[in-house]
PDB file of N, CA and C in Angstrom:
ATOM      1  N   GLY A 495      23.852  -6.083 -15.366  1.00 50.00           N
ATOM      2  CA  GLY A 495      23.810  -7.512 -15.299  1.00 50.00           C
ATOM      3  C   GLY A 495      22.864  -8.099 -16.320  1.00 50.00           C
ATOM      4  N   ARG A 496      22.486  -9.326 -16.117  1.00 57.00           N
ATOM      5  CA  ARG A 496      21.641 -10.049 -17.054  1.00 57.00           C
ATOM      6  C   ARG A 496      20.207 -10.165 -16.538  1.00 57.00           C
ATOM      7  N   ASN A 497      19.817  -9.307 -15.626  1.00 59.00           N
ATOM      8  CA  ASN A 497      18.480  -9.409 -15.039  1.00 59.00           C
ATOM      9  C   ASN A 497      17.366  -9.272 -16.062  1.00 59.00           C
ATOM     10  N   TRP A 498      17.620  -8.601 -17.161  1.00 63.00           N
ATOM     11  CA  TRP A 498      16.579  -8.438 -18.181  1.00 63.00           C
ATOM     12  C   TRP A 498      16.227  -9.763 -18.834  1.00 63.00           C
ATOM     13  N   GLU A 499      17.045 -10.789 -18.650  1.00 69.00           N
ATOM     14  CA  GLU A 499      16.754 -12.105 -19.200  1.00 69.00           C
ATOM     15  C   GLU A 499      16.164 -13.048 -18.155  1.00 69.00           C
ATOM     16  N   GLY A 500      15.893 -12.534 -16.978  1.00 70.00           N
ATOM     17  CA  GLY A 500      15.377 -13.369 -15.910  1.00 70.00           C
ATOM     18  C   GLY A 500      14.155 -12.743 -15.273  1.00 70.00           C
ATOM     19  N   PHE A 501      13.828 -13.220 -14.095  1.00 77.00           N
ATOM     20  CA  PHE A 501      12.634 -12.748 -13.404  1.00 77.00           C
ATOM     21  C   PHE A 501      12.909 -11.587 -12.459  1.00 77.00           C
ATOM     22  N   ALA A 502      14.047 -11.614 -11.787  1.00 75.00           N
ATOM     23  CA  ALA A 502      14.340 -10.577 -10.797  1.00 75.00           C
ATOM     24  C   ALA A 502      15.804 -10.658 -10.393  1.00 75.00           C
ATOM     25  N   ALA A 503      16.256  -9.647  -9.695  1.00 74.00           N
ATOM     26  CA  ALA A 503      17.622  -9.668  -9.158  1.00 74.00           C
ATOM     27  C   ALA A 503      17.705 -10.538  -7.909  1.00 74.00           C
ATOM     28  N   ASP A 504      16.587 -10.754  -7.247  1.00 81.00           N
ATOM     29  CA  ASP A 504      16.531 -11.545  -6.019  1.00 81.00           C
ATOM     30  C   ASP A 504      16.633 -13.032  -6.366  1.00 81.00           C
ATOM     31  N   PRO A 505      17.655 -13.750  -5.877  1.00 80.00           N
ATOM     32  CA  PRO A 505      17.810 -15.153  -6.236  1.00 80.00           C
ATOM     33  C   PRO A 505      16.669 -16.038  -5.744  1.00 80.00           C
ATOM     34  N   TYR A 506      16.072 -15.719  -4.603  1.00 84.00           N
ATOM     35  CA  TYR A 506      14.956 -16.531  -4.108  1.00 84.00           C
ATOM     36  C   TYR A 506      13.742 -16.403  -5.024  1.00 84.00           C
ATOM     37  N   LEU A 507      13.344 -15.173  -5.323  1.00 86.00           N
ATOM     38  CA  LEU A 507      12.183 -14.969  -6.196  1.00 86.00           C
ATOM     39  C   LEU A 507      12.424 -15.543  -7.585  1.00 86.00           C
ATOM     40  N   THR A 508      13.628 -15.378  -8.080  1.00 83.00           N
ATOM     41  CA  THR A 508      13.967 -15.944  -9.378  1.00 83.00           C
ATOM     42  C   THR A 508      13.860 -17.459  -9.344  1.00 83.00           C
ATOM     43  N   GLY A 509      14.337 -18.077  -8.272  1.00 85.00           N
ATOM     44  CA  GLY A 509      14.268 -19.533  -8.157  1.00 85.00           C
ATOM     45  C   GLY A 509      12.847 -20.047  -8.140  1.00 85.00           C
ATOM     46  N   VAL A 510      11.984 -19.404  -7.379  1.00 89.00           N
ATOM     47  CA  VAL A 510      10.574 -19.810  -7.315  1.00 89.00           C
ATOM     48  C   VAL A 510       9.916 -19.652  -8.688  1.00 89.00           C
ATOM     49  N   ALA A 511      10.135 -18.510  -9.327  1.00 89.00           N
ATOM     50  CA  ALA A 511       9.525 -18.262 -10.637  1.00 89.00           C
ATOM     51  C   ALA A 511      10.090 -19.198 -11.700  1.00 89.00           C
ATOM     52  N   MET A 512      11.389 -19.475 -11.640  1.00 87.00           N
ATOM     53  CA  MET A 512      12.013 -20.351 -12.631  1.00 87.00           C
ATOM     54  C   MET A 512      11.473 -21.773 -12.516  1.00 87.00           C
ATOM     55  N   GLU A 513      11.395 -22.287 -11.307  1.00 89.00           N
ATOM     56  CA  GLU A 513      10.889 -23.651 -11.121  1.00 89.00           C
ATOM     57  C   GLU A 513       9.449 -23.767 -11.615  1.00 89.00           C
ATOM     58  N   THR A 514       8.612 -22.818 -11.258  1.00 91.00           N
ATOM     59  CA  THR A 514       7.204 -22.845 -11.659  1.00 91.00           C
ATOM     60  C   THR A 514       7.054 -22.729 -13.171  1.00 91.00           C
ATOM     61  N   THR A 515       7.808 -21.845 -13.773  1.00 91.00           N
ATOM     62  CA  THR A 515       7.729 -21.640 -15.219  1.00 91.00           C
ATOM     63  C   THR A 515       8.195 -22.874 -15.978  1.00 91.00           C
ATOM     64  N   ILE A 516       9.316 -23.448 -15.571  1.00 90.00           N
ATOM     65  CA  ILE A 516       9.826 -24.631 -16.261  1.00 90.00           C
ATOM     66  C   ILE A 516       8.874 -25.800 -16.091  1.00 90.00           C
ATOM     67  N   LYS A 517       8.321 -25.987 -14.908  1.00 91.00           N
ATOM     68  CA  LYS A 517       7.345 -27.063 -14.699  1.00 91.00           C
ATOM     69  C   LYS A 517       6.131 -26.858 -15.595  1.00 91.00           C
ATOM     70  N   GLY A 518       5.634 -25.630 -15.691  1.00 94.00           N
ATOM     71  CA  GLY A 518       4.494 -25.345 -16.555  1.00 94.00           C
ATOM     72  C   GLY A 518       4.782 -25.644 -18.014  1.00 94.00           C
ATOM     73  N   HIS A 519       5.953 -25.251 -18.486  1.00 93.00           N
ATOM     74  CA  HIS A 519       6.328 -25.537 -19.872  1.00 93.00           C
ATOM     75  C   HIS A 519       6.406 -27.046 -20.102  1.00 93.00           C
ATOM     76  N   GLN A 520       7.080 -27.749 -19.193  1.00 92.00           N
ATOM     77  CA  GLN A 520       7.254 -29.184 -19.366  1.00 92.00           C
ATOM     78  C   GLN A 520       5.936 -29.937 -19.234  1.00 92.00           C
ATOM     79  N   ASP A 521       5.036 -29.477 -18.376  1.00 95.00           N
ATOM     80  CA  ASP A 521       3.708 -30.095 -18.274  1.00 95.00           C
ATOM     81  C   ASP A 521       2.926 -29.945 -19.575  1.00 95.00           C
ATOM     82  N   ALA A 522       3.246 -28.907 -20.340  1.00 97.00           N
ATOM     83  CA  ALA A 522       2.583 -28.673 -21.627  1.00 97.00           C
ATOM     84  C   ALA A 522       3.312 -29.374 -22.772  1.00 97.00           C
ATOM     85  N   GLY A 523       4.336 -30.159 -22.448  1.00 96.00           N
ATOM     86  CA  GLY A 523       5.055 -30.906 -23.466  1.00 96.00           C
ATOM     87  C   GLY A 523       6.173 -30.129 -24.148  1.00 96.00           C
ATOM     88  N   VAL A 524       6.565 -29.007 -23.565  1.00 95.00           N
ATOM     89  CA  VAL A 524       7.631 -28.186 -24.136  1.00 95.00           C
ATOM     90  C   VAL A 524       8.910 -28.431 -23.341  1.00 95.00           C
ATOM     91  N   GLN A 525      10.024 -28.627 -24.047  1.00 92.00           N
ATOM     92  CA  GLN A 525      11.300 -28.782 -23.351  1.00 92.00           C
ATOM     93  C   GLN A 525      11.747 -27.427 -22.826  1.00 92.00           C
ATOM     94  N   ALA A 526      12.142 -27.386 -21.581  1.00 88.00           N
ATOM     95  CA  ALA A 526      12.595 -26.132 -20.977  1.00 88.00           C
ATOM     96  C   ALA A 526      13.734 -26.422 -20.018  1.00 88.00           C
ATOM     97  N   THR A 527      14.618 -25.476 -19.902  1.00 80.00           N
ATOM     98  CA  THR A 527      15.758 -25.617 -19.006  1.00 80.00           C
ATOM     99  C   THR A 527      16.221 -24.241 -18.542  1.00 80.00           C
ATOM    100  N   PRO A 528      16.820 -24.142 -17.358  1.00 81.00           N
ATOM    101  CA  PRO A 528      17.360 -22.846 -16.923  1.00 81.00           C
ATOM    102  C   PRO A 528      18.610 -22.498 -17.720  1.00 81.00           C
ATOM    103  N   LYS A 529      18.894 -21.220 -17.832  1.00 76.00           N
ATOM    104  CA  LYS A 529      20.115 -20.793 -18.516  1.00 76.00           C
ATOM    105  C   LYS A 529      20.726 -19.609 -17.784  1.00 76.00           C
ATOM    106  N   HIS A 530      21.846 -19.142 -18.266  1.00 69.00           N
ATOM    107  CA  HIS A 530      22.635 -18.064 -17.668  1.00 69.00           C
ATOM    108  C   HIS A 530      23.017 -18.443 -16.244  1.00 69.00           C
ATOM    109  N   PHE A 531      23.956 -19.339 -16.186  1.00 69.00           N
ATOM    110  CA  PHE A 531      24.334 -19.949 -14.933  1.00 69.00           C
ATOM    111  C   PHE A 531      24.980 -18.982 -13.953  1.00 69.00           C
ATOM    112  N   ILE A 532      25.226 -19.477 -12.785  1.00 74.00           N
ATOM    113  CA  ILE A 532      25.744 -18.699 -11.670  1.00 74.00           C
ATOM    114  C   ILE A 532      27.017 -17.952 -12.058  1.00 74.00           C
ATOM    115  N   GLY A 533      27.059 -16.687 -11.698  1.00 71.00           N
ATOM    116  CA  GLY A 533      28.230 -15.866 -11.951  1.00 71.00           C
ATOM    117  C   GLY A 533      28.258 -15.238 -13.332  1.00 71.00           C
ATOM    118  N   ASN A 534      27.349 -15.636 -14.214  1.00 66.00           N
ATOM    119  CA  ASN A 534      27.279 -15.056 -15.556  1.00 66.00           C
ATOM    120  C   ASN A 534      26.369 -13.841 -15.486  1.00 66.00           C
ATOM    121  N   GLU A 535      26.848 -12.798 -14.823  1.00 63.00           N
ATOM    122  CA  GLU A 535      26.003 -11.648 -14.545  1.00 63.00           C
ATOM    123  C   GLU A 535      26.408 -10.392 -15.292  1.00 63.00           C
ATOM    124  N   GLN A 536      27.479 -10.440 -16.036  1.00 62.00           N
ATOM    125  CA  GLN A 536      27.959  -9.215 -16.670  1.00 62.00           C
ATOM    126  C   GLN A 536      27.606  -9.195 -18.151  1.00 62.00           C
ATOM    127  N   GLU A 537      26.849  -8.211 -18.546  1.00 62.00           N
ATOM    128  CA  GLU A 537      26.562  -8.005 -19.959  1.00 62.00           C
ATOM    129  C   GLU A 537      27.668  -7.168 -20.595  1.00 62.00           C
ATOM    130  N   THR A 538      28.242  -6.268 -19.817  1.00 62.00           N
ATOM    131  CA  THR A 538      29.350  -5.436 -20.297  1.00 62.00           C
ATOM    132  C   THR A 538      30.513  -5.553 -19.324  1.00 62.00           C
ATOM    133  N   GLN A 539      31.633  -5.049 -19.700  1.00 64.00           N
ATOM    134  CA  GLN A 539      32.858  -5.098 -18.895  1.00 64.00           C
ATOM    135  C   GLN A 539      33.289  -6.523 -18.548  1.00 64.00           C
ATOM    136  N   ARG A 540      33.020  -7.469 -19.456  1.00 68.00           N
ATOM    137  CA  ARG A 540      33.494  -8.834 -19.235  1.00 68.00           C
ATOM    138  C   ARG A 540      34.996  -8.933 -19.453  1.00 68.00           C
ATOM    139  N   ASN A 541      35.490  -8.104 -20.354  1.00 72.00           N
ATOM    140  CA  ASN A 541      36.911  -8.082 -20.682  1.00 72.00           C
ATOM    141  C   ASN A 541      37.427  -6.658 -20.497  1.00 72.00           C
ATOM    142  N   PRO A 542      38.710  -6.518 -20.201  1.00 74.00           N
ATOM    143  CA  PRO A 542      39.238  -5.160 -20.067  1.00 74.00           C
ATOM    144  C   PRO A 542      39.212  -4.433 -21.410  1.00 74.00           C
ATOM    145  N   ASN A 543      38.975  -3.136 -21.373  1.00 79.00           N
ATOM    146  CA  ASN A 543      39.010  -2.302 -22.576  1.00 79.00           C
ATOM    147  C   ASN A 543      40.299  -1.501 -22.570  1.00 79.00           C
ATOM    148  N   PHE A 544      40.942  -1.456 -23.718  1.00 83.00           N
ATOM    149  CA  PHE A 544      42.216  -0.754 -23.849  1.00 83.00           C
ATOM    150  C   PHE A 544      42.061   0.492 -24.711  1.00 83.00           C
ATOM    151  N   ASP A 545      43.015   1.401 -24.572  1.00 83.00           N
ATOM    152  CA  ASP A 545      43.006   2.593 -25.420  1.00 83.00           C
ATOM    153  C   ASP A 545      43.432   2.213 -26.844  1.00 83.00           C
ATOM    154  N   SER A 546      43.515   3.191 -27.722  1.00 85.00           N
ATOM    155  CA  SER A 546      43.812   2.921 -29.131  1.00 85.00           C
ATOM    156  C   SER A 546      45.201   2.328 -29.352  1.00 85.00           C
ATOM    157  N   THR A 547      46.102   2.497 -28.396  1.00 87.00           N
ATOM    158  CA  THR A 547      47.437   1.903 -28.541  1.00 87.00           C
ATOM    159  C   THR A 547      47.443   0.434 -28.136  1.00 87.00           C
ATOM    160  N   GLY A 548      46.405   0.023 -27.407  1.00 81.00           N
ATOM    161  CA  GLY A 548      46.312  -1.362 -26.961  1.00 81.00           C
ATOM    162  C   GLY A 548      47.143  -1.678 -25.742  1.00 81.00           C
ATOM    163  N   THR A 549      47.693  -0.661 -25.106  1.00 83.00           N
ATOM    164  CA  THR A 549      48.553  -0.913 -23.947  1.00 83.00           C
ATOM    165  C   THR A 549      47.988  -0.398 -22.633  1.00 83.00           C
ATOM    166  N   ASN A 550      47.175   0.629 -22.666  1.00 83.00           N
ATOM    167  CA  ASN A 550      46.636   1.218 -21.436  1.00 83.00           C
ATOM    168  C   ASN A 550      45.192   0.777 -21.215  1.00 83.00           C
ATOM    169  N   VAL A 551      44.947   0.223 -20.042  1.00 80.00           N
ATOM    170  CA  VAL A 551      43.596  -0.238 -19.713  1.00 80.00           C
ATOM    171  C   VAL A 551      42.720   0.971 -19.385  1.00 80.00           C
ATOM    172  N   ILE A 552      41.600   1.090 -20.100  1.00 79.00           N
ATOM    173  CA  ILE A 552      40.634   2.162 -19.840  1.00 79.00           C
ATOM    174  C   ILE A 552      39.604   1.696 -18.817  1.00 79.00           C
ATOM    175  N   GLN A 553      39.159   0.473 -18.969  1.00 76.00           N
ATOM    176  CA  GLN A 553      38.132  -0.099 -18.087  1.00 76.00           C
ATOM    177  C   GLN A 553      38.560  -1.505 -17.701  1.00 76.00           C
ATOM    178  N   GLU A 554      38.707  -1.754 -16.409  1.00 73.00           N
ATOM    179  CA  GLU A 554      39.035  -3.095 -15.932  1.00 73.00           C
ATOM    180  C   GLU A 554      37.833  -4.018 -16.124  1.00 73.00           C
ATOM    181  N   ALA A 555      38.106  -5.296 -16.273  1.00 72.00           N
ATOM    182  CA  ALA A 555      37.030  -6.278 -16.349  1.00 72.00           C
ATOM    183  C   ALA A 555      36.375  -6.412 -14.976  1.00 72.00           C
ATOM    184  N   VAL A 556      35.087  -6.721 -14.952  1.00 70.00           N
ATOM    185  CA  VAL A 556      34.347  -6.919 -13.710  1.00 70.00           C
ATOM    186  C   VAL A 556      34.242  -8.416 -13.461  1.00 70.00           C
ATOM    187  N   SER A 557      34.453  -8.825 -12.243  1.00 72.00           N
ATOM    188  CA  SER A 557      34.395 -10.236 -11.887  1.00 72.00           C
ATOM    189  C   SER A 557      33.316 -10.467 -10.839  1.00 72.00           C
ATOM    190  N   SER A 558      32.564 -11.536 -10.998  1.00 75.00           N
ATOM    191  CA  SER A 558      31.554 -11.918 -10.009  1.00 75.00           C
ATOM    192  C   SER A 558      32.146 -13.002  -9.120  1.00 75.00           C
ATOM    193  N   ASN A 559      32.879 -12.602  -8.097  1.00 82.00           N
ATOM    194  CA  ASN A 559      33.490 -13.558  -7.181  1.00 82.00           C
ATOM    195  C   ASN A 559      32.466 -13.961  -6.129  1.00 82.00           C
ATOM    196  N   ILE A 560      32.182 -15.258  -6.055  1.00 86.00           N
ATOM    197  CA  ILE A 560      31.171 -15.770  -5.132  1.00 86.00           C
ATOM    198  C   ILE A 560      31.806 -16.891  -4.318  1.00 86.00           C
ATOM    199  N   ASP A 561      31.792 -16.759  -3.000  1.00 91.00           N
ATOM    200  CA  ASP A 561      32.358 -17.826  -2.183  1.00 91.00           C
ATOM    201  C   ASP A 561      31.420 -19.037  -2.199  1.00 91.00           C
ATOM    202  N   ASP A 562      31.961 -20.195  -1.803  1.00 92.00           N
ATOM    203  CA  ASP A 562      31.230 -21.459  -1.907  1.00 92.00           C
ATOM    204  C   ASP A 562      29.924 -21.453  -1.115  1.00 92.00           C
ATOM    205  N   ARG A 563      29.955 -20.964   0.104  1.00 94.00           N
ATOM    206  CA  ARG A 563      28.744 -20.963   0.935  1.00 94.00           C
ATOM    207  C   ARG A 563      27.648 -20.091   0.318  1.00 94.00           C
ATOM    208  N   THR A 564      28.007 -18.884  -0.118  1.00 89.00           N
ATOM    209  CA  THR A 564      27.033 -17.989  -0.741  1.00 89.00           C
ATOM    210  C   THR A 564      26.482 -18.605  -2.016  1.00 89.00           C
ATOM    211  N   MET A 565      27.357 -19.215  -2.811  1.00 88.00           N
ATOM    212  CA  MET A 565      26.897 -19.835  -4.046  1.00 88.00           C
ATOM    213  C   MET A 565      25.849 -20.907  -3.759  1.00 88.00           C
ATOM    214  N   HIS A 566      26.101 -21.760  -2.780  1.00 89.00           N
ATOM    215  CA  HIS A 566      25.161 -22.838  -2.477  1.00 89.00           C
ATOM    216  C   HIS A 566      23.883 -22.336  -1.815  1.00 89.00           C
ATOM    217  N   GLU A 567      23.999 -21.398  -0.881  1.00 87.00           N
ATOM    218  CA  GLU A 567      22.823 -20.944  -0.135  1.00 87.00           C
ATOM    219  C   GLU A 567      21.930 -19.999  -0.928  1.00 87.00           C
ATOM    220  N   LEU A 568      22.502 -19.218  -1.843  1.00 84.00           N
ATOM    221  CA  LEU A 568      21.700 -18.223  -2.561  1.00 84.00           C
ATOM    222  C   LEU A 568      21.478 -18.526  -4.033  1.00 84.00           C
ATOM    223  N   TYR A 569      22.492 -19.036  -4.711  1.00 82.00           N
ATOM    224  CA  TYR A 569      22.435 -19.085  -6.166  1.00 82.00           C
ATOM    225  C   TYR A 569      22.251 -20.472  -6.773  1.00 82.00           C
ATOM    226  N   LEU A 570      22.744 -21.519  -6.131  1.00 87.00           N
ATOM    227  CA  LEU A 570      22.737 -22.842  -6.751  1.00 87.00           C
ATOM    228  C   LEU A 570      21.392 -23.554  -6.662  1.00 87.00           C
ATOM    229  N   TRP A 571      20.688 -23.418  -5.542  1.00 83.00           N
ATOM    230  CA  TRP A 571      19.447 -24.187  -5.352  1.00 83.00           C
ATOM    231  C   TRP A 571      18.380 -23.904  -6.410  1.00 83.00           C
ATOM    232  N   PRO A 572      18.239 -22.669  -6.942  1.00 80.00           N
ATOM    233  CA  PRO A 572      17.211 -22.485  -7.970  1.00 80.00           C
ATOM    234  C   PRO A 572      17.444 -23.359  -9.203  1.00 80.00           C
ATOM    235  N   PHE A 573      18.710 -23.563  -9.582  1.00 80.00           N
ATOM    236  CA  PHE A 573      18.995 -24.417 -10.727  1.00 80.00           C
ATOM    237  C   PHE A 573      18.689 -25.874 -10.401  1.00 80.00           C
ATOM    238  N   ALA A 574      19.006 -26.305  -9.186  1.00 83.00           N
ATOM    239  CA  ALA A 574      18.693 -27.677  -8.777  1.00 83.00           C
ATOM    240  C   ALA A 574      17.185 -27.899  -8.759  1.00 83.00           C
ATOM    241  N   ASP A 575      16.425 -26.949  -8.234  1.00 80.00           N
ATOM    242  CA  ASP A 575      14.964 -27.075  -8.211  1.00 80.00           C
ATOM    243  C   ASP A 575      14.383 -27.087  -9.618  1.00 80.00           C
ATOM    244  N   ALA A 576      14.966 -26.315 -10.509  1.00 78.00           N
ATOM    245  CA  ALA A 576      14.447 -26.238 -11.875  1.00 78.00           C
ATOM    246  C   ALA A 576      14.666 -27.541 -12.635  1.00 78.00           C
ATOM    247  N   ILE A 577      15.707 -28.258 -12.265  1.00 78.00           N
ATOM    248  CA  ILE A 577      15.993 -29.521 -12.942  1.00 78.00           C
ATOM    249  C   ILE A 577      15.161 -30.619 -12.329  1.00 78.00           C
TER     250      ILE A 577
END
């Protein structure tokens, strides 16, 4: 995933750290904003990989399917707090 560009895999801890960090930057006069929005978690396997003929799938694409309730309760609030 993209955890190396964030604070943690835990959405709560990431939200707390993101809000505090962005507030600190903005208090110092630096423009800051959250990035890598919800569901953008795949660094690899975003697209299917095919063999040399281009017809046989070697690796299926990975999808981050998130239902509405989970998205709002776990993933969306950190971005709202950061803004």
